[in-house]
PDB file of C-alpha atoms and ligand atoms in Angstrom:
ATOM      1  CA  UNK A   1      26.288  -4.981   9.552  1.00  0.00           C
ATOM      2  CA  UNK A   2      23.710  -2.285  10.315  1.00  0.00           C
ATOM      3  CA  UNK A   3      21.374  -0.935   7.758  1.00  0.00           C
ATOM      4  CA  UNK A   4      21.958   2.405   6.269  1.00  0.00           C
ATOM      5  CA  UNK A   5      20.508   5.126   8.768  1.00  0.00           C
ATOM      6  CA  UNK A   6      18.902   7.120   5.846  1.00  0.00           C
ATOM      7  CA  UNK A   7      17.391   3.934   4.489  1.00  0.00           C
ATOM      8  CA  UNK A   8      16.243   2.985   7.928  1.00  0.00           C
ATOM      9  CA  UNK A   9      14.450   6.177   8.707  1.00  0.00           C
ATOM     10  CA  UNK A  10      12.632   5.793   5.336  1.00  0.00           C
ATOM     11  CA  UNK A  11      11.806   2.358   5.668  1.00  0.00           C
ATOM     12  CA  UNK A  12      10.213   3.511   9.390  1.00  0.00           C
ATOM     13  CA  UNK A  13       8.076   6.151   7.521  1.00  0.00           C
ATOM     14  CA  UNK A  14       6.977   3.705   4.832  1.00  0.00           C
ATOM     15  CA  UNK A  15       5.855   1.334   7.932  1.00  0.00           C
ATOM     16  CA  UNK A  16       3.643   4.116   9.516  1.00  0.00           C
ATOM     17  CA  UNK A  17       1.759   4.585   6.003  1.00  0.00           C
ATOM     18  CA  UNK A  18       1.186   0.982   5.633  1.00  0.00           C
ATOM     19  CA  UNK A  19      -2.567  -0.115   4.812  1.00  0.00           C
ATOM     20  CA  UNK A  20      -3.136  -2.951   6.650  1.00  0.00           C
ATOM     21  CA  UNK A  21      -6.859  -2.976   7.876  1.00  0.00           C
ATOM     22  CA  UNK A  22      -7.201  -6.869   8.026  1.00  0.00           C
ATOM     23  CA  UNK A  23      -3.775  -8.436   8.982  1.00  0.00           C
ATOM     24  CA  UNK A  24      -2.633  -5.279  11.327  1.00  0.00           C
ATOM     25  CA  UNK A  25       0.765  -6.463  10.216  1.00  0.00           C
ATOM     26  CA  UNK A  26       2.992  -3.345   9.074  1.00  0.00           C
ATOM     27  CA  UNK A  27       5.769  -3.736   6.573  1.00  0.00           C
ATOM     28  CA  UNK A  28       7.702  -0.585   5.428  1.00  0.00           C
ATOM     29  CA  UNK A  29      10.193  -0.784   2.743  1.00  0.00           C
ATOM     30  CA  UNK A  30      13.009   1.387   1.488  1.00  0.00           C
ATOM     31  CA  UNK A  31      15.594   0.882  -1.233  1.00  0.00           C
ATOM     32  CA  UNK A  32      18.634   2.801  -2.753  1.00  0.00           C
ATOM     33  CA  UNK A  33      18.933   2.977  -6.241  1.00  0.00           C
ATOM     34  CA  UNK A  34      22.055   2.731  -8.344  1.00  0.00           C
ATOM     35  CA  UNK A  35      21.612   6.612  -8.867  1.00  0.00           C
ATOM     36  CA  UNK A  36      21.458   7.413  -5.201  1.00  0.00           C
ATOM     37  CA  UNK A  37      17.541   7.790  -4.748  1.00  0.00           C
ATOM     38  CA  UNK A  38      15.911   6.378  -2.015  1.00  0.00           C
ATOM     39  CA  UNK A  39      12.683   4.804  -2.696  1.00  0.00           C
ATOM     40  CA  UNK A  40      10.186   3.682  -0.168  1.00  0.00           C
ATOM     41  CA  UNK A  41       7.052   1.104  -0.245  1.00  0.00           C
ATOM     42  CA  UNK A  42       4.280   0.074   2.168  1.00  0.00           C
ATOM     43  CA  UNK A  43       2.066  -2.996   1.973  1.00  0.00           C
ATOM     44  CA  UNK A  44      -1.377  -2.078   0.668  1.00  0.00           C
ATOM     45  CA  UNK A  45      -4.047  -4.399   1.500  1.00  0.00           C
ATOM     46  CA  UNK A  46      -7.178  -5.193  -0.149  1.00  0.00           C
ATOM     47  CA  UNK A  47     -10.735  -6.402   0.861  1.00  0.00           C
ATOM     48  CA  UNK A  48     -10.013  -9.149  -1.757  1.00  0.00           C
ATOM     49  CA  UNK A  49      -7.233 -10.441   0.061  1.00  0.00           C
ATOM     50  CA  UNK A  50      -5.270 -11.642  -2.726  1.00  0.00           C
ATOM     51  CA  UNK A  51      -4.815  -8.251  -4.408  1.00  0.00           C
ATOM     52  CA  UNK A  52      -2.660  -7.267  -1.196  1.00  0.00           C
ATOM     53  CA  UNK A  53       0.702  -5.679  -2.347  1.00  0.00           C
ATOM     54  CA  UNK A  54       3.607  -6.552  -0.090  1.00  0.00           C
ATOM     55  CA  UNK A  55       5.972  -3.545   0.773  1.00  0.00           C
ATOM     56  CA  UNK A  56       8.910  -4.784  -0.700  1.00  0.00           C
ATOM     57  CA  UNK A  57       6.901  -4.970  -4.398  1.00  0.00           C
ATOM     58  CA  UNK A  58       5.482  -1.424  -3.640  1.00  0.00           C
ATOM     59  CA  UNK A  59       9.020  -0.064  -3.719  1.00  0.00           C
ATOM     60  CA  UNK A  60      10.000  -1.987  -6.359  1.00  0.00           C
ATOM     61  CA  UNK A  61       7.022  -0.370  -8.441  1.00  0.00           C
ATOM     62  CA  UNK A  62       7.802   3.077  -7.214  1.00  0.00           C
ATOM     63  CA  UNK A  63      11.622   2.831  -8.542  1.00  0.00           C
ATOM     64  CA  UNK A  64      10.602   1.273 -11.837  1.00  0.00           C
ATOM     65  CA  UNK A  65       7.998   4.364 -12.222  1.00  0.00           C
ATOM     66  CA  UNK A  66      10.755   6.483 -11.416  1.00  0.00           C
ATOM     67  CA  UNK A  67      12.865   5.459 -14.275  1.00  0.00           C
ATOM     68  CA  UNK A  68      15.384   3.410 -12.513  1.00  0.00           C
ATOM     69  CA  UNK A  69      15.939  -0.198 -13.021  1.00  0.00           C
ATOM     70  CA  UNK A  70      18.988  -0.933 -10.222  1.00  0.00           C
ATOM     71  CA  UNK A  71      18.968  -1.070  -6.597  1.00  0.00           C
ATOM     72  CA  UNK A  72      21.606  -1.436  -4.132  1.00  0.00           C
ATOM     73  CA  UNK A  73      20.622  -1.883  -0.636  1.00  0.00           C
ATOM     74  CA  UNK A  74      17.037  -2.447   0.461  1.00  0.00           C
ATOM     75  CA  UNK A  75      15.878  -2.410   4.031  1.00  0.00           C
ATOM     76  CA  UNK A  76      12.660  -4.221   5.142  1.00  0.00           C
ATOM     77  CA  UNK A  77      11.139  -2.974   8.736  1.00  0.00           C
ATOM     78  CA  UNK A  78       8.643  -4.784  10.969  1.00  0.00           C
ATOM     79  CA  UNK A  79       8.007  -4.972  14.178  1.00  0.00           C
ATOM     80  CA  UNK A  80       8.657  -8.854  14.273  1.00  0.00           C
ATOM     81  CA  UNK A  81      11.073 -10.806  16.387  1.00  0.00           C
ATOM     82  CA  UNK A  82      13.034 -11.856  14.710  1.00  0.00           C
ATOM     83  CA  UNK A  83      12.895  -9.305  11.848  1.00  0.00           C
ATOM     84  CA  UNK A  84      10.380 -10.609   9.055  1.00  0.00           C
ATOM     85  CA  UNK A  85      12.233 -11.440   5.833  1.00  0.00           C
ATOM     86  CA  UNK A  86      10.684 -10.960   2.289  1.00  0.00           C
ATOM     87  CA  UNK A  87       8.039 -13.608   1.242  1.00  0.00           C
ATOM     88  CA  UNK A  88       8.837 -15.871  -1.794  1.00  0.00           C
ATOM     89  CA  UNK A  89       7.064 -13.826  -4.321  1.00  0.00           C
ATOM     90  CA  UNK A  90       9.017 -10.656  -3.366  1.00  0.00           C
ATOM     91  CA  UNK A  91      12.158 -12.403  -3.844  1.00  0.00           C
ATOM     92  CA  UNK A  92      11.377 -13.232  -7.197  1.00  0.00           C
ATOM     93  CA  UNK A  93      10.485  -9.581  -7.783  1.00  0.00           C
ATOM     94  CA  UNK A  94      13.555  -8.111  -6.430  1.00  0.00           C
ATOM     95  CA  UNK A  95      15.782 -10.776  -8.352  1.00  0.00           C
ATOM     96  CA  UNK A  96      14.261  -9.495 -11.577  1.00  0.00           C
ATOM     97  CA  UNK A  97      16.341  -6.222 -11.005  1.00  0.00           C
ATOM     98  CA  UNK A  98      19.162  -6.688  -8.666  1.00  0.00           C
ATOM     99  CA  UNK A  99      20.345 -10.130  -7.478  1.00  0.00           C
ATOM    100  CA  UNK A 100      23.506  -8.820  -6.027  1.00  0.00           C
ATOM    101  CA  UNK A 101      21.688  -6.116  -3.559  1.00  0.00           C
ATOM    102  CA  UNK A 102      22.030  -6.280   0.076  1.00  0.00           C
ATOM    103  CA  UNK A 103      18.735  -6.901   2.044  1.00  0.00           C
ATOM    104  CA  UNK A 104      18.582  -5.812   5.564  1.00  0.00           C
ATOM    105  CA  UNK A 105      15.822  -7.008   7.621  1.00  0.00           C
ATOM    106  CA  UNK A 106      15.078  -4.907  10.736  1.00  0.00           C
ATOM    107  CA  UNK A 107      12.884  -4.706  13.508  1.00  0.00           C
ATOM    108  CA  UNK A 108      11.865  -2.376  16.427  1.00  0.00           C
ATOM    109  CA  UNK A 109      14.733  -3.616  18.604  1.00  0.00           C
ATOM    110  CA  UNK A 110      17.267  -2.634  16.111  1.00  0.00           C
ATOM    111  CA  UNK A 111      17.863  -6.540  15.415  1.00  0.00           C
ATOM    112  CA  UNK A 112      19.382  -6.560  11.815  1.00  0.00           C
ATOM    113  CA  UNK A 113      19.731  -9.414   9.589  1.00  0.00           C
ATOM    114  CA  UNK A 114      21.769  -8.876   6.356  1.00  0.00           C
ATOM    115  CA  UNK A 115      21.868 -10.758   3.537  1.00  0.00           C
ATOM    116  CA  UNK A 116      21.698 -10.598  -0.518  1.00  0.00           C
ATOM    117  CA  UNK A 117      18.458 -11.024  -2.715  1.00  0.00           C
ATOM    118  CA  UNK A 118      20.601 -14.208  -4.439  1.00  0.00           C
ATOM    119  CA  UNK A 119      21.016 -15.571  -1.028  1.00  0.00           C
ATOM    120  CA  UNK A 120      17.315 -15.245  -0.461  1.00  0.00           C
ATOM    121  CA  UNK A 121      16.235 -16.788  -3.649  1.00  0.00           C
ATOM    122  CA  UNK A 122      18.895 -19.026  -5.222  1.00  0.00           C
ATOM    123  CA  UNK A 123      17.964 -20.684  -8.309  1.00  0.00           C
ATOM    124  CA  UNK A 124      15.584 -17.592  -9.392  1.00  0.00           C
ATOM    125  CA  UNK A 125      13.528 -18.181 -12.319  1.00  0.00           C
ATOM    126  CA  UNK A 126      14.660 -16.719 -15.499  1.00  0.00           C
ATOM    127  CA  UNK A 127      12.876 -17.070 -18.792  1.00  0.00           C
ATOM    128  CA  UNK A 128      14.906 -18.520 -21.799  1.00  0.00           C
ATOM    129  CA  UNK A 129      12.922 -17.741 -24.802  1.00  0.00           C
ATOM    130  CA  UNK A 130      13.180 -21.171 -27.259  1.00  0.00           C
ATOM    131  CA  UNK A 131      14.713 -20.425 -30.494  1.00  0.00           C
TER     132      UNK A 131
HETATM  133  N1  THU B   1       3.985  -8.799   3.441  1.00  0.00           N
HETATM  134  C1  THU B   1       4.856  -7.811   2.972  1.00  0.00           C
HETATM  135  O1  THU B   1       4.824  -6.538   3.123  1.00  0.00           O
HETATM  136  N2  THU B   1       5.856  -8.222   2.370  1.00  0.00           N
HETATM  137  C2  THU B   1       6.223  -9.581   2.813  1.00  0.00           C
HETATM  138  O2  THU B   1       7.544 -10.028   2.103  1.00  0.00           O
HETATM  139  C3  THU B   1       5.500 -10.430   3.152  1.00  0.00           C
HETATM  140  C4  THU B   1       4.382  -9.954   3.848  1.00  0.00           C
HETATM  141  C5  THU B   1       2.505  -8.060   4.016  1.00  0.00           C
HETATM  142  C6  THU B   1       1.319  -8.547   3.512  1.00  0.00           C
HETATM  143  C7  THU B   1       0.304  -8.181   4.175  1.00  0.00           C
HETATM  144  O3  THU B   1      -0.302  -7.061   4.182  1.00  0.00           O
HETATM  145  C8  THU B   1       0.920  -8.639   5.589  1.00  0.00           C
HETATM  146  O4  THU B   1       2.406  -8.564   5.114  1.00  0.00           O
HETATM  147  C9  THU B   1       0.758 -10.028   6.277  1.00  0.00           C
HETATM  148  O5  THU B   1       0.755 -11.213   5.215  1.00  0.00           O
END
């Protein structure tokens, strides 16, 4: 299954805006919310490396800031061969909102791998408050 063109273009725009002076590894993400809004995210690195924010997490933060809670599809665009998949931390952040969402991993050659958030992170942590 191919990635939707509109989301792919948005992910490429975010890719161009990535701030990556340390790794030089750009990641662009774009998601479509349940209301149909396209939201972008880029990775933003920091001189204190542990403060780096992944592209997928940037997109989720932007989505919530816009007042939305659900997304239906996400494109992650890199120049990797094969296309990069979301890191473990990103998988948990994505699962917080939309476990059933489609995730399309795409590279510059157009190679596309499509899966879902729950396939990427089976058994995601859920907080079950004790009585
Ligand atoms: N990165 C992401 O943006 N998403 C991921 O899922 C994995 C890694 C970024 C973080 C860092 O800026 C660069 O890729 C290299 O790890």
